Amino acid sequence: MTVTEIEIFKRQEASEFLKSFELVYSDLYQPNIRIFRFEESGKVVGFGGLEIFGNLALLRSVAVAKEFQGKKAGRFICQWIEKWAKENQLSELYLLTTTAPDFFAHLDYQVIPREEFPESLRHTSQFSELCPASAICMMKAL
């Protein structure tokens, strides 16, 4: 699988992809957000990214094309991002999900109370505005 980091001014494809899955995309153009495109044989497999604050990050924008779902592509994307995060000295990943807590639990993310989200990540638009208060909060130490 080929992985490419998408420059901030070239994120339209990622935005449209995430929109088609009804995922948050309106804030992808911030400089502390890293977005990665995953491709296999010329076909988009999916996208995933991180919103980074110091040594912590919010895992976000993980979506897999329908034709690759159920084929461990989502697992590959998350594990690749986790490896990238470790190599870049990040120590913990956090996420918010309304649809996939079981998927992330299988990747060793733990459910945490909303009030235990780190202060720096509470100020993200995803936490404070875009994801509903009913979203499940999860974290993983790297």
PDB file of C-alpha atoms in Angstrom, residues 15-74:
ATOM      1  CA  SER A  15     -12.616  16.535   2.415  1.00  0.00           C
ATOM      2  CA  GLU A  16     -14.955  15.120  -0.227  1.00  0.00           C
ATOM      3  CA  PHE A  17     -14.145  11.527   0.788  1.00  0.00           C
ATOM      4  CA  LEU A  18     -14.855  12.214   4.471  1.00  0.00           C
ATOM      5  CA  LYS A  19     -18.035  14.113   3.603  1.00  0.00           C
ATOM      6  CA  SER A  20     -19.319  11.050   1.718  1.00  0.00           C
ATOM      7  CA  PHE A  21     -18.989   9.069   4.983  1.00  0.00           C
ATOM      8  CA  GLU A  22     -20.616  11.870   7.006  1.00  0.00           C
ATOM      9  CA  LEU A  23     -17.377  12.453   8.904  1.00  0.00           C
ATOM     10  CA  VAL A  24     -15.978  15.774  10.087  1.00  0.00           C
ATOM     11  CA  TYR A  25     -14.001  17.500   7.333  1.00  0.00           C
ATOM     12  CA  SER A  26     -14.557  21.243   7.629  1.00  0.00           C
ATOM     13  CA  ASP A  27     -11.457  21.886   9.732  1.00  0.00           C
ATOM     14  CA  LEU A  28      -8.865  19.841   7.797  1.00  0.00           C
ATOM     15  CA  TYR A  29      -6.955  22.930   6.656  1.00  0.00           C
ATOM     16  CA  GLN A  30      -5.288  23.673   9.982  1.00  0.00           C
ATOM     17  CA  PRO A  31      -1.468  23.523  10.117  1.00  0.00           C
ATOM     18  CA  ASN A  32      -1.321  21.085  13.072  1.00  0.00           C
ATOM     19  CA  ILE A  33      -3.419  18.481  11.220  1.00  0.00           C
ATOM     20  CA  ARG A  34      -1.581  15.808   9.231  1.00  0.00           C
ATOM     21  CA  ILE A  35      -3.670  13.896   6.665  1.00  0.00           C
ATOM     22  CA  PHE A  36      -2.502  10.719   4.930  1.00  0.00           C
ATOM     23  CA  ARG A  37      -3.888   9.137   1.761  1.00  0.00           C
ATOM     24  CA  PHE A  38      -3.713   5.355   1.434  1.00  0.00           C
ATOM     25  CA  GLU A  39      -3.726   3.866  -2.062  1.00  0.00           C
ATOM     26  CA  GLU A  40      -3.531   0.368  -3.544  1.00  0.00           C
ATOM     27  CA  SER A  41      -3.005  -0.261  -7.281  1.00  0.00           C
ATOM     28  CA  GLY A  42      -4.084   3.265  -8.161  1.00  0.00           C
ATOM     29  CA  LYS A  43      -7.287   3.123  -6.083  1.00  0.00           C
ATOM     30  CA  VAL A  44      -7.937   5.189  -2.971  1.00  0.00           C
ATOM     31  CA  VAL A  45      -8.189   2.829  -0.010  1.00  0.00           C
ATOM     32  CA  GLY A  46      -8.848   5.546   2.526  1.00  0.00           C
ATOM     33  CA  PHE A  47      -7.620   8.455   4.584  1.00  0.00           C
ATOM     34  CA  GLY A  48      -6.500   8.990   8.140  1.00  0.00           C
ATOM     35  CA  GLY A  49      -4.880  11.723  10.125  1.00  0.00           C
ATOM     36  CA  LEU A  50      -3.740  13.290  13.348  1.00  0.00           C
ATOM     37  CA  GLU A  51      -4.348  16.639  14.986  1.00  0.00           C
ATOM     38  CA  ILE A  52      -1.168  17.178  16.981  1.00  0.00           C
ATOM     39  CA  PHE A  53      -0.637  19.123  20.202  1.00  0.00           C
ATOM     40  CA  GLY A  54       2.823  18.617  21.680  1.00  0.00           C
ATOM     41  CA  ASN A  55       3.269  14.898  22.304  1.00  0.00           C
ATOM     42  CA  LEU A  56      -0.493  14.178  22.179  1.00  0.00           C
ATOM     43  CA  ALA A  57      -2.712  13.822  19.144  1.00  0.00           C
ATOM     44  CA  LEU A  58      -6.306  13.367  18.171  1.00  0.00           C
ATOM     45  CA  LEU A  59      -6.686  10.465  15.737  1.00  0.00           C
ATOM     46  CA  ARG A  60      -9.135  11.610  13.143  1.00  0.00           C
ATOM     47  CA  SER A  61     -10.468  11.365   9.641  1.00  0.00           C
ATOM     48  CA  VAL A  62     -10.063   7.586   9.410  1.00  0.00           C
ATOM     49  CA  ALA A  63     -12.276   6.360   6.572  1.00  0.00           C
ATOM     50  CA  VAL A  64     -12.029   3.367   4.238  1.00  0.00           C
ATOM     51  CA  ALA A  65     -13.488   3.118   0.728  1.00  0.00           C
ATOM     52  CA  LYS A  66     -16.434   0.710   0.609  1.00  0.00           C
ATOM     53  CA  GLU A  67     -14.640  -1.747  -1.679  1.00  0.00           C
ATOM     54  CA  PHE A  68     -11.827  -2.111   0.887  1.00  0.00           C
ATOM     55  CA  GLN A  69     -14.007  -2.408   3.993  1.00  0.00           C
ATOM     56  CA  GLY A  70     -13.868  -5.757   5.742  1.00  0.00           C
ATOM     57  CA  LYS A  71     -10.376  -6.391   4.336  1.00  0.00           C
ATOM     58  CA  LYS A  72      -8.350  -5.050   7.278  1.00  0.00           C
ATOM     59  CA  ALA A  73      -7.667  -1.738   5.526  1.00  0.00           C
ATOM     60  CA  GLY A  74      -8.941   0.276   8.498  1.00  0.00           C
TER      61      GLY A  74
END
